[in-house]
mmCIF file of C-alpha atoms in Angstrom:
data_model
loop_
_atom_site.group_PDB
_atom_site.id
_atom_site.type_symbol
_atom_site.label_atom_id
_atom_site.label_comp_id
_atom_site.label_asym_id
_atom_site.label_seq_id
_atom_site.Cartn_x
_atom_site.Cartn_y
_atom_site.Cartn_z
ATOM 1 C CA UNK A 855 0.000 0.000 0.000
ATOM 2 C CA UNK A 856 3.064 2.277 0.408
ATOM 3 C CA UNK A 857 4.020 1.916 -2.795
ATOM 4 C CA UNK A 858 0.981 2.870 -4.374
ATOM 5 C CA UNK A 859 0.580 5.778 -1.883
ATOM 6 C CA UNK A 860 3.279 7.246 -3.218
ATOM 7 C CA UNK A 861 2.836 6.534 -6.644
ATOM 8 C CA UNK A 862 -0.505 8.449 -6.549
ATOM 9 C CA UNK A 863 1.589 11.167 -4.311
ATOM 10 C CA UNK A 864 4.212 12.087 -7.407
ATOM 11 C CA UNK A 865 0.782 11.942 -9.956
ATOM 12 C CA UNK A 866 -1.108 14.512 -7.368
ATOM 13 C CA UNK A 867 2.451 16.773 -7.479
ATOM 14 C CA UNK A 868 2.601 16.760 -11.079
ATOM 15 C CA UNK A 869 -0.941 17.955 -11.334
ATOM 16 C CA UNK A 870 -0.139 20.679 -8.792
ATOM 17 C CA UNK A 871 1.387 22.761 -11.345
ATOM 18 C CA UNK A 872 -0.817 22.060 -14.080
ATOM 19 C CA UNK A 873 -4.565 21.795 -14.958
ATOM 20 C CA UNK A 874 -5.680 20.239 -12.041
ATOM 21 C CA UNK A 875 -4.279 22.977 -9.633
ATOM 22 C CA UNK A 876 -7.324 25.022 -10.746
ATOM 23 C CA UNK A 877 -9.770 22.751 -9.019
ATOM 24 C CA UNK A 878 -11.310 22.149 -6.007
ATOM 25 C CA UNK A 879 -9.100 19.731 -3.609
ATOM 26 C CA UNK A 880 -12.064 16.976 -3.456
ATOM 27 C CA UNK A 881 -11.509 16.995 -7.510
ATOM 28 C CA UNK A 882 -7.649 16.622 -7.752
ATOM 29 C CA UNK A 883 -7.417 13.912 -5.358
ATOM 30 C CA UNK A 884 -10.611 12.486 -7.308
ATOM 31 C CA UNK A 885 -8.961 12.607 -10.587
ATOM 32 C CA UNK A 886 -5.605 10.805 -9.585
ATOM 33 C CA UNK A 887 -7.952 7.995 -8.063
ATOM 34 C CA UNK A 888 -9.567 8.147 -10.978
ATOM 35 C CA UNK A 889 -6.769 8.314 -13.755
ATOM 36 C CA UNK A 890 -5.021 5.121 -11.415
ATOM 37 C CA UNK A 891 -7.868 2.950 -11.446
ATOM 38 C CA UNK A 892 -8.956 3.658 -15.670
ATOM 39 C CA UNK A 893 -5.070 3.319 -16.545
ATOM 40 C CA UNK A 894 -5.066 -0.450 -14.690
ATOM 41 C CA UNK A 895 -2.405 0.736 -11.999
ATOM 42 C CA UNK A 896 -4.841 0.542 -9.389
ATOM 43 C CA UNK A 897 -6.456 -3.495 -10.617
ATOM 44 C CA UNK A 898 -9.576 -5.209 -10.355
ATOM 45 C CA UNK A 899 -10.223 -5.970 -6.972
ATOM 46 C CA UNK A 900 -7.702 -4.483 -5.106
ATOM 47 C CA UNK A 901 -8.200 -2.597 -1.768
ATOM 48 C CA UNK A 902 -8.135 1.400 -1.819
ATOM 49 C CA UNK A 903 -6.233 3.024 0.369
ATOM 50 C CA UNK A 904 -8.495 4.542 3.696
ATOM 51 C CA UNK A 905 -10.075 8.113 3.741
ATOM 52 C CA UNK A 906 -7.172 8.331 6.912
ATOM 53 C CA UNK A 907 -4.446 7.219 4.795
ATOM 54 C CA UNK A 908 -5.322 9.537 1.871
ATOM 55 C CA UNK A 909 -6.021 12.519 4.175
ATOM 56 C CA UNK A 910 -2.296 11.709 5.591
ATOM 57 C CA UNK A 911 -0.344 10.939 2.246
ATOM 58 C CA UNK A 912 -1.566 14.542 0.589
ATOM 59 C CA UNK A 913 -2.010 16.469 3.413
ATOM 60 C CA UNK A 914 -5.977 17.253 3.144
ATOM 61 C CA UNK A 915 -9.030 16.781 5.663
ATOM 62 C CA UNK A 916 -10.716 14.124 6.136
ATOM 63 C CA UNK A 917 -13.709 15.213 4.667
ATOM 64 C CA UNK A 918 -11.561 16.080 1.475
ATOM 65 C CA UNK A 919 -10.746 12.321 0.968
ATOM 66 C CA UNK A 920 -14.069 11.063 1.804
ATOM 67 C CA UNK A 921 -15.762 13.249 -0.526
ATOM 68 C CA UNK A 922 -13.066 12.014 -3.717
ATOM 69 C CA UNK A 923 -14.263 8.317 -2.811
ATOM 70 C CA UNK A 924 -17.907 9.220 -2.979
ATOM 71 C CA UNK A 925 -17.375 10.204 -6.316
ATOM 72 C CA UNK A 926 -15.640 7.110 -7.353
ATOM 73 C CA UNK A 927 -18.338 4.780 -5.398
ATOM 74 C CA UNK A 928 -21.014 7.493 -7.585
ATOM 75 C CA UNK A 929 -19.309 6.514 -10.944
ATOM 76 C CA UNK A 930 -19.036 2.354 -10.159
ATOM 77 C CA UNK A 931 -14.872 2.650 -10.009
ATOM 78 C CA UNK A 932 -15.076 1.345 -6.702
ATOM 79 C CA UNK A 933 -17.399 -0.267 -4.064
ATOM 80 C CA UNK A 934 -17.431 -0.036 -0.303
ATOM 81 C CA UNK A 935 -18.063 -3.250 2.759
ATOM 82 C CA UNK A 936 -18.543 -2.909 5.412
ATOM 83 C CA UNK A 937 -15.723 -4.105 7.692
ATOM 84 C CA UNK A 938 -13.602 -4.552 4.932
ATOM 85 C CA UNK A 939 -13.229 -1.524 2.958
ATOM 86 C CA UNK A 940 -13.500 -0.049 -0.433
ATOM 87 C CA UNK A 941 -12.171 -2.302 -3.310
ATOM 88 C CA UNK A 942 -11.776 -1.425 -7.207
ATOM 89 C CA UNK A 943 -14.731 -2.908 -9.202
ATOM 90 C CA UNK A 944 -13.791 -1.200 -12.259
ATOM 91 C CA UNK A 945 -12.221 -3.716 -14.724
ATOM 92 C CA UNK A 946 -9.220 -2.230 -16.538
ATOM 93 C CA UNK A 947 -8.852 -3.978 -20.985
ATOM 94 C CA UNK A 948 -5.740 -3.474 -22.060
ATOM 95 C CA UNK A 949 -5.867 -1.770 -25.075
ATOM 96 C CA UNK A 950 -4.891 -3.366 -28.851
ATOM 97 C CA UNK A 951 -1.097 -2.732 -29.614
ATOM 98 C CA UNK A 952 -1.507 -1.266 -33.361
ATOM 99 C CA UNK A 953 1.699 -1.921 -35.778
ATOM 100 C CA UNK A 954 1.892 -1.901 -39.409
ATOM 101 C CA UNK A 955 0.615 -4.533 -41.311
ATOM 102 C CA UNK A 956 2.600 -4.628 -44.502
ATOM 103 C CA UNK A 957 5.469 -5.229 -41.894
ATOM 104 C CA UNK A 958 3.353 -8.499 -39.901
ATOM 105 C CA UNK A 959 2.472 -9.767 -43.197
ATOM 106 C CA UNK A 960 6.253 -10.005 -44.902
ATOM 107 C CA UNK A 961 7.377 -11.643 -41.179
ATOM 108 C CA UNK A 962 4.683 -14.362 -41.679
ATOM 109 C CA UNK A 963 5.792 -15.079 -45.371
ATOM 110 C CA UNK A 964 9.214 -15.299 -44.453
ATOM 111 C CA UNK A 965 8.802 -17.945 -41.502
ATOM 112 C CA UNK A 966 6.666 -19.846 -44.230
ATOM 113 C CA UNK A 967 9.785 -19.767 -46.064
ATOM 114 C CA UNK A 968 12.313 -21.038 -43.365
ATOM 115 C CA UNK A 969 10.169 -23.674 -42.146
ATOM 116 C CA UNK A 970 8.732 -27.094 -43.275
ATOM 117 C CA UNK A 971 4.824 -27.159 -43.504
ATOM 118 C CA UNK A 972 2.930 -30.650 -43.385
ATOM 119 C CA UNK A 973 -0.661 -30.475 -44.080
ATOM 120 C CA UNK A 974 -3.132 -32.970 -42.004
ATOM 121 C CA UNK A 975 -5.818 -32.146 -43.992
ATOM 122 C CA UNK A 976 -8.054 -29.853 -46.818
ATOM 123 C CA UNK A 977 -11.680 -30.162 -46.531
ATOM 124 C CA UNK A 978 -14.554 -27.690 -47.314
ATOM 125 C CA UNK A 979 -16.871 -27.521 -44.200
ATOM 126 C CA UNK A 980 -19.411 -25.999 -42.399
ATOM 127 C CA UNK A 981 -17.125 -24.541 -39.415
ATOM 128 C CA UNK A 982 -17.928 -24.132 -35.772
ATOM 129 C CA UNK A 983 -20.602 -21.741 -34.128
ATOM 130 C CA UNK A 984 -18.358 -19.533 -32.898
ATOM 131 C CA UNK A 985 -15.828 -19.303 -36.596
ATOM 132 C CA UNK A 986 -19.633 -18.888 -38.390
ATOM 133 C CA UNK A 987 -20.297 -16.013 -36.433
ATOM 134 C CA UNK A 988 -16.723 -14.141 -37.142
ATOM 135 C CA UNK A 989 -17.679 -14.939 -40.492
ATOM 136 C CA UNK A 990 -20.826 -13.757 -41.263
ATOM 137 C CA UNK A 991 -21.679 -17.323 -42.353
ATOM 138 C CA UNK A 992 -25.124 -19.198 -42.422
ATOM 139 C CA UNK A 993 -25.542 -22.637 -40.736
ATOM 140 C CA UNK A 994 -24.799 -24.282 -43.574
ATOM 141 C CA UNK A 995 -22.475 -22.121 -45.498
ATOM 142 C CA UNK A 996 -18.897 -23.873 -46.104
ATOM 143 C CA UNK A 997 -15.346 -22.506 -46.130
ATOM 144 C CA UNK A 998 -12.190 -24.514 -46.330
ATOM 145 C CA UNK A 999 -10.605 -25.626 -43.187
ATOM 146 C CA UNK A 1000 -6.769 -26.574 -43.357
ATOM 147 C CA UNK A 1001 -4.731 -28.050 -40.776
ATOM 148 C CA UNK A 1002 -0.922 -28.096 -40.897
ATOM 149 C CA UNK A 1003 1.849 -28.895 -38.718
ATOM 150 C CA UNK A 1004 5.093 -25.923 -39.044
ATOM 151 C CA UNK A 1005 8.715 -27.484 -37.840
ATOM 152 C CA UNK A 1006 11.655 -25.829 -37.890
ATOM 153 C CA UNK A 1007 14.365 -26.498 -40.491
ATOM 154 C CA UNK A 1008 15.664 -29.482 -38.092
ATOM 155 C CA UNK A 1009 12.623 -31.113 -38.567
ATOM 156 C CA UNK A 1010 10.947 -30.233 -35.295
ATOM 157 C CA UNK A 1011 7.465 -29.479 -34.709
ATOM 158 C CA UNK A 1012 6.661 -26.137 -33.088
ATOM 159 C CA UNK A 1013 3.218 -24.914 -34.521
ATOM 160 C CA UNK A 1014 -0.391 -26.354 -34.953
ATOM 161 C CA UNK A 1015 -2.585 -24.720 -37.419
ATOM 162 C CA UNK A 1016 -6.677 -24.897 -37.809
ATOM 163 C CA UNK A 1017 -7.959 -22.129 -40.673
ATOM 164 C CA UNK A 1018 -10.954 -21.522 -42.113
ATOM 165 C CA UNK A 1019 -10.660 -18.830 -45.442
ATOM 166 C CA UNK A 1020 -13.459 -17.484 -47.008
ATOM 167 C CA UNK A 1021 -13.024 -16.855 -51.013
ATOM 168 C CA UNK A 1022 -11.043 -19.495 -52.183
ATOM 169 C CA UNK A 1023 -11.315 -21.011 -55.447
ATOM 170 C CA UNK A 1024 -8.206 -22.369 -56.267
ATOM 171 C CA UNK A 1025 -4.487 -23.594 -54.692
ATOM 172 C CA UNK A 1026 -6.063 -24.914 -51.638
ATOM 173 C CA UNK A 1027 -4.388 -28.453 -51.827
ATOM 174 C CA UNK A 1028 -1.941 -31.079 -50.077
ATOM 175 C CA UNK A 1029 0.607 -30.625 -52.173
ATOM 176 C CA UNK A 1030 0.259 -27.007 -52.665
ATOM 177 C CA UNK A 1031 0.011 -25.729 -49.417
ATOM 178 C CA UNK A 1032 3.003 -27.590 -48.732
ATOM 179 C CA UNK A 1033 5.314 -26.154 -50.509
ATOM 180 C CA UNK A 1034 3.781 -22.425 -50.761
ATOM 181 C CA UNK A 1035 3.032 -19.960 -48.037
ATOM 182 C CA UNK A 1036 -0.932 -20.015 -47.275
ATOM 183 C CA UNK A 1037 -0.866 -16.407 -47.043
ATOM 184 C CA UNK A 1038 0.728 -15.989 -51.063
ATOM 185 C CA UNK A 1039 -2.386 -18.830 -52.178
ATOM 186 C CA UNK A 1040 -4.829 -16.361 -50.536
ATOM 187 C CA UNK A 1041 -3.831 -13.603 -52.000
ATOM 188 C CA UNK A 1042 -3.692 -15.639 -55.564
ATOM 189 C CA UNK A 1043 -7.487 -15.796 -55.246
ATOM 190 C CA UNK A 1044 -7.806 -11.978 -55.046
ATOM 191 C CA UNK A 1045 -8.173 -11.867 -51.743
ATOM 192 C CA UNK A 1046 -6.239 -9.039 -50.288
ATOM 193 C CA UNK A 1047 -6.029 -8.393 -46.364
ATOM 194 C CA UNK A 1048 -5.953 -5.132 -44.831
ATOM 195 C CA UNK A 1049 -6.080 -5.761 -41.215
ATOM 196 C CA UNK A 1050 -5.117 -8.077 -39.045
ATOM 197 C CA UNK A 1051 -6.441 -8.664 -35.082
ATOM 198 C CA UNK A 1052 -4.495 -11.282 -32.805
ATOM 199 C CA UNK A 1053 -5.576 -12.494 -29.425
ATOM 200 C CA UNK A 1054 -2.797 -14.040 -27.316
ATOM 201 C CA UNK A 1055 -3.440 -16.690 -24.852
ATOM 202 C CA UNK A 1056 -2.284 -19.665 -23.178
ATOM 203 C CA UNK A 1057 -3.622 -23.792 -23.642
ATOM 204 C CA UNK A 1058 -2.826 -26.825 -22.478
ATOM 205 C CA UNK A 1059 -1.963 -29.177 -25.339
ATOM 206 C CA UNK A 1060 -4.649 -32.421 -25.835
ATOM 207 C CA UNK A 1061 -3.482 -35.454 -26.896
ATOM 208 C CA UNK A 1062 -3.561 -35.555 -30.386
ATOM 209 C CA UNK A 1063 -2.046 -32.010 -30.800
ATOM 210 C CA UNK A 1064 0.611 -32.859 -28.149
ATOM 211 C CA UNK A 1065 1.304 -35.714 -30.344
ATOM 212 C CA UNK A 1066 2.030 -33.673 -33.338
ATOM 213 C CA UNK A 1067 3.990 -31.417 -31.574
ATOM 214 C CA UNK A 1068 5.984 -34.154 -29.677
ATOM 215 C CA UNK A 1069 5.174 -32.736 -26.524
ATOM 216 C CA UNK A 1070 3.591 -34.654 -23.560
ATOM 217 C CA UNK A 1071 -0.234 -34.202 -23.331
ATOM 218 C CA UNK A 1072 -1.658 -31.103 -20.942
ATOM 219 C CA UNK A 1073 2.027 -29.378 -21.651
ATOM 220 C CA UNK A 1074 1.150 -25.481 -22.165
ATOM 221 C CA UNK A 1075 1.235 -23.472 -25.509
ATOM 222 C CA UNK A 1076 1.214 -20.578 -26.832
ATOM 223 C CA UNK A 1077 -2.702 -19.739 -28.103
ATOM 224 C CA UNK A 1078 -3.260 -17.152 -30.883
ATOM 225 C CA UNK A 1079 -6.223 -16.612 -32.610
ATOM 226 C CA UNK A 1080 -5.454 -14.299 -35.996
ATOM 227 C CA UNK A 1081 -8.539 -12.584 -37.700
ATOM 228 C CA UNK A 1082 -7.577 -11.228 -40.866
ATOM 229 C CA UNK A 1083 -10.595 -8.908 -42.900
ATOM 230 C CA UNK A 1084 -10.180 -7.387 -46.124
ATOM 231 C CA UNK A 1085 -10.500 -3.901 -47.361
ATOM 232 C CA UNK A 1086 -14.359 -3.886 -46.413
ATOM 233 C CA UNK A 1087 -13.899 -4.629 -43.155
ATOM 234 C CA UNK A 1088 -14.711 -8.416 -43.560
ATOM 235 C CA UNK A 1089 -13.513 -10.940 -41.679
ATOM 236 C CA UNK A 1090 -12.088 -13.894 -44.308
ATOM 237 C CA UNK A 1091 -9.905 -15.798 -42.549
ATOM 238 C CA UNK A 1092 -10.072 -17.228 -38.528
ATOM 239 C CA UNK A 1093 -6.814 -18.903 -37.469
ATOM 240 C CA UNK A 1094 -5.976 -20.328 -34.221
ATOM 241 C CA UNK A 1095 -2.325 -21.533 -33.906
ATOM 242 C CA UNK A 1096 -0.921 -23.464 -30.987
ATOM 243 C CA UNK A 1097 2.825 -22.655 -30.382
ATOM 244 C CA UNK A 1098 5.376 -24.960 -28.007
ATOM 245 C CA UNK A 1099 6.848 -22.495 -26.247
ATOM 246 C CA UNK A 1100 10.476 -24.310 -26.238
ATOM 247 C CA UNK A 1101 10.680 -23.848 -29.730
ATOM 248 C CA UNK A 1102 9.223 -20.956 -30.397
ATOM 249 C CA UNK A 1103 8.886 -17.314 -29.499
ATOM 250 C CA UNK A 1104 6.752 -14.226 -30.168
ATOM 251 C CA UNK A 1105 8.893 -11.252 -29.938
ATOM 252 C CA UNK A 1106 7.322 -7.986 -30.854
ATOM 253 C CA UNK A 1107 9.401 -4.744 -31.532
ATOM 254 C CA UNK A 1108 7.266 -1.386 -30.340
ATOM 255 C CA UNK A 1109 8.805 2.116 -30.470
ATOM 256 C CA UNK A 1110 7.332 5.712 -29.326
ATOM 257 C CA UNK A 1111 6.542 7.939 -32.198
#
């Protein structure tokens, strides 16, 4: 609690000397709570420091600090038992990290490149609830589903692959797939991607898929799930990749403008 005491102390000294200095007390103290608690440094659940302790740590009254935690109870940031305090109910979602996609999409075609695809199988199906909904798709509208296996140039397996890709009309076989990048076969069928969303999470690997990853069964991976749309804002392709984490890493490269 320290800690964050006098985290929020150096935020309520900065604001001294700008904006915020033109406010009412109750207000500043409010809007460091506030800013603390949007931003994620103050998290879901955790305990906010007492009316006494804020009084103390920035040297106003009592009534001062209690006022700045009415308005944060007023607006749902925070809730207050009995006995036990006020704790944050406000749940902080990080938001997307943006890069260039020109630069995502030349990475993925060169790792196609430097590593050895086997496809498990082609088929044109009617995917899953939840795929037919990022799709737009009716209950009985197909799309092709590929999965492949990606190993490294030594031959071992670090990647499972299910797809589904709207659009396609051609290249989408064993043979094919296997020996060109997926993403240069898409954009053979006209199909041209203009944004990409990836959700990173973590899985624990079921038998079959820790069998063709050599792994042993419940071992944890790497989750993404890649929705590429096209230049109307259509989602055309759902991936969900499973990654062993021994052999593989995900290393992003951000930079402040």
């Amino acid at each position: 609690m320290s800690d964050l005491l006098n985290s929020l102390k150096a935020e309520w000294t900065l604001g001294q000397s700008g904006a915020l200095a033109r406010v009412p007390l109750y207000h500043q103290l409010y809007s460091v709570l506030k800013e603390s608690i949007m931003n994620g440094t103050i998290s879901y659940d955790a305990q906010m420091p007492t009316e006494q302790q804020l009084a103390a740590t920035f040297d106003v009254s009592r009534i001062t600090a209690k006022r700045a935690m009415d308005e944060l109870a007023a607006e749902n940031l925070i809730a207050r038992f009995r006995g036990k305090g006020s704790h944050v109910i406000y749940q902080y979602t990080p938001p997307p990290v943006r890069a260039p996609l020109v630069g995502m999409l030349e990475n993925l075609a060169e790792m196609g490149k430097h590593s050895i695809v086997r496809v498990l199988s082609v088929e044109e199906v009617v995917p899953p609830a939840d795929v037919r909904t990022l799709l737009g798709l009716g209950e009985r509208d197909t799309v092709h589903k590929l999965v492949r296996v990606r190993s490294n140039e030594e031959g071992e397996p670090y990647a499972y692959y299910v797809s589904w890709t709207l659009g396609i009309s051609k290249g989408f076989t064993k043979s094919n797939l296997e020996r060109t990048p997926r993403l240069d076969v898409i954009r053979k069928n006209g199909i041209k991607l203009a944004k990409i969303e990836q959700v990173l999470s973590a899985e624990s690997a079921s038998v079959q898929i820790a069998s063709e990853l050599d792994l042993e069964p419940g071992a944890a991976l790497l989750s993404i799930r890649r929705l590429s749309s096209n230049e109307d804002g259509k989602v055309v392709d759902v991936l969900d990749g499973l990654y062993a984490p021994q052999r593989y890493q995900y290393t992003m490269v951000l930079s402040l403008d």
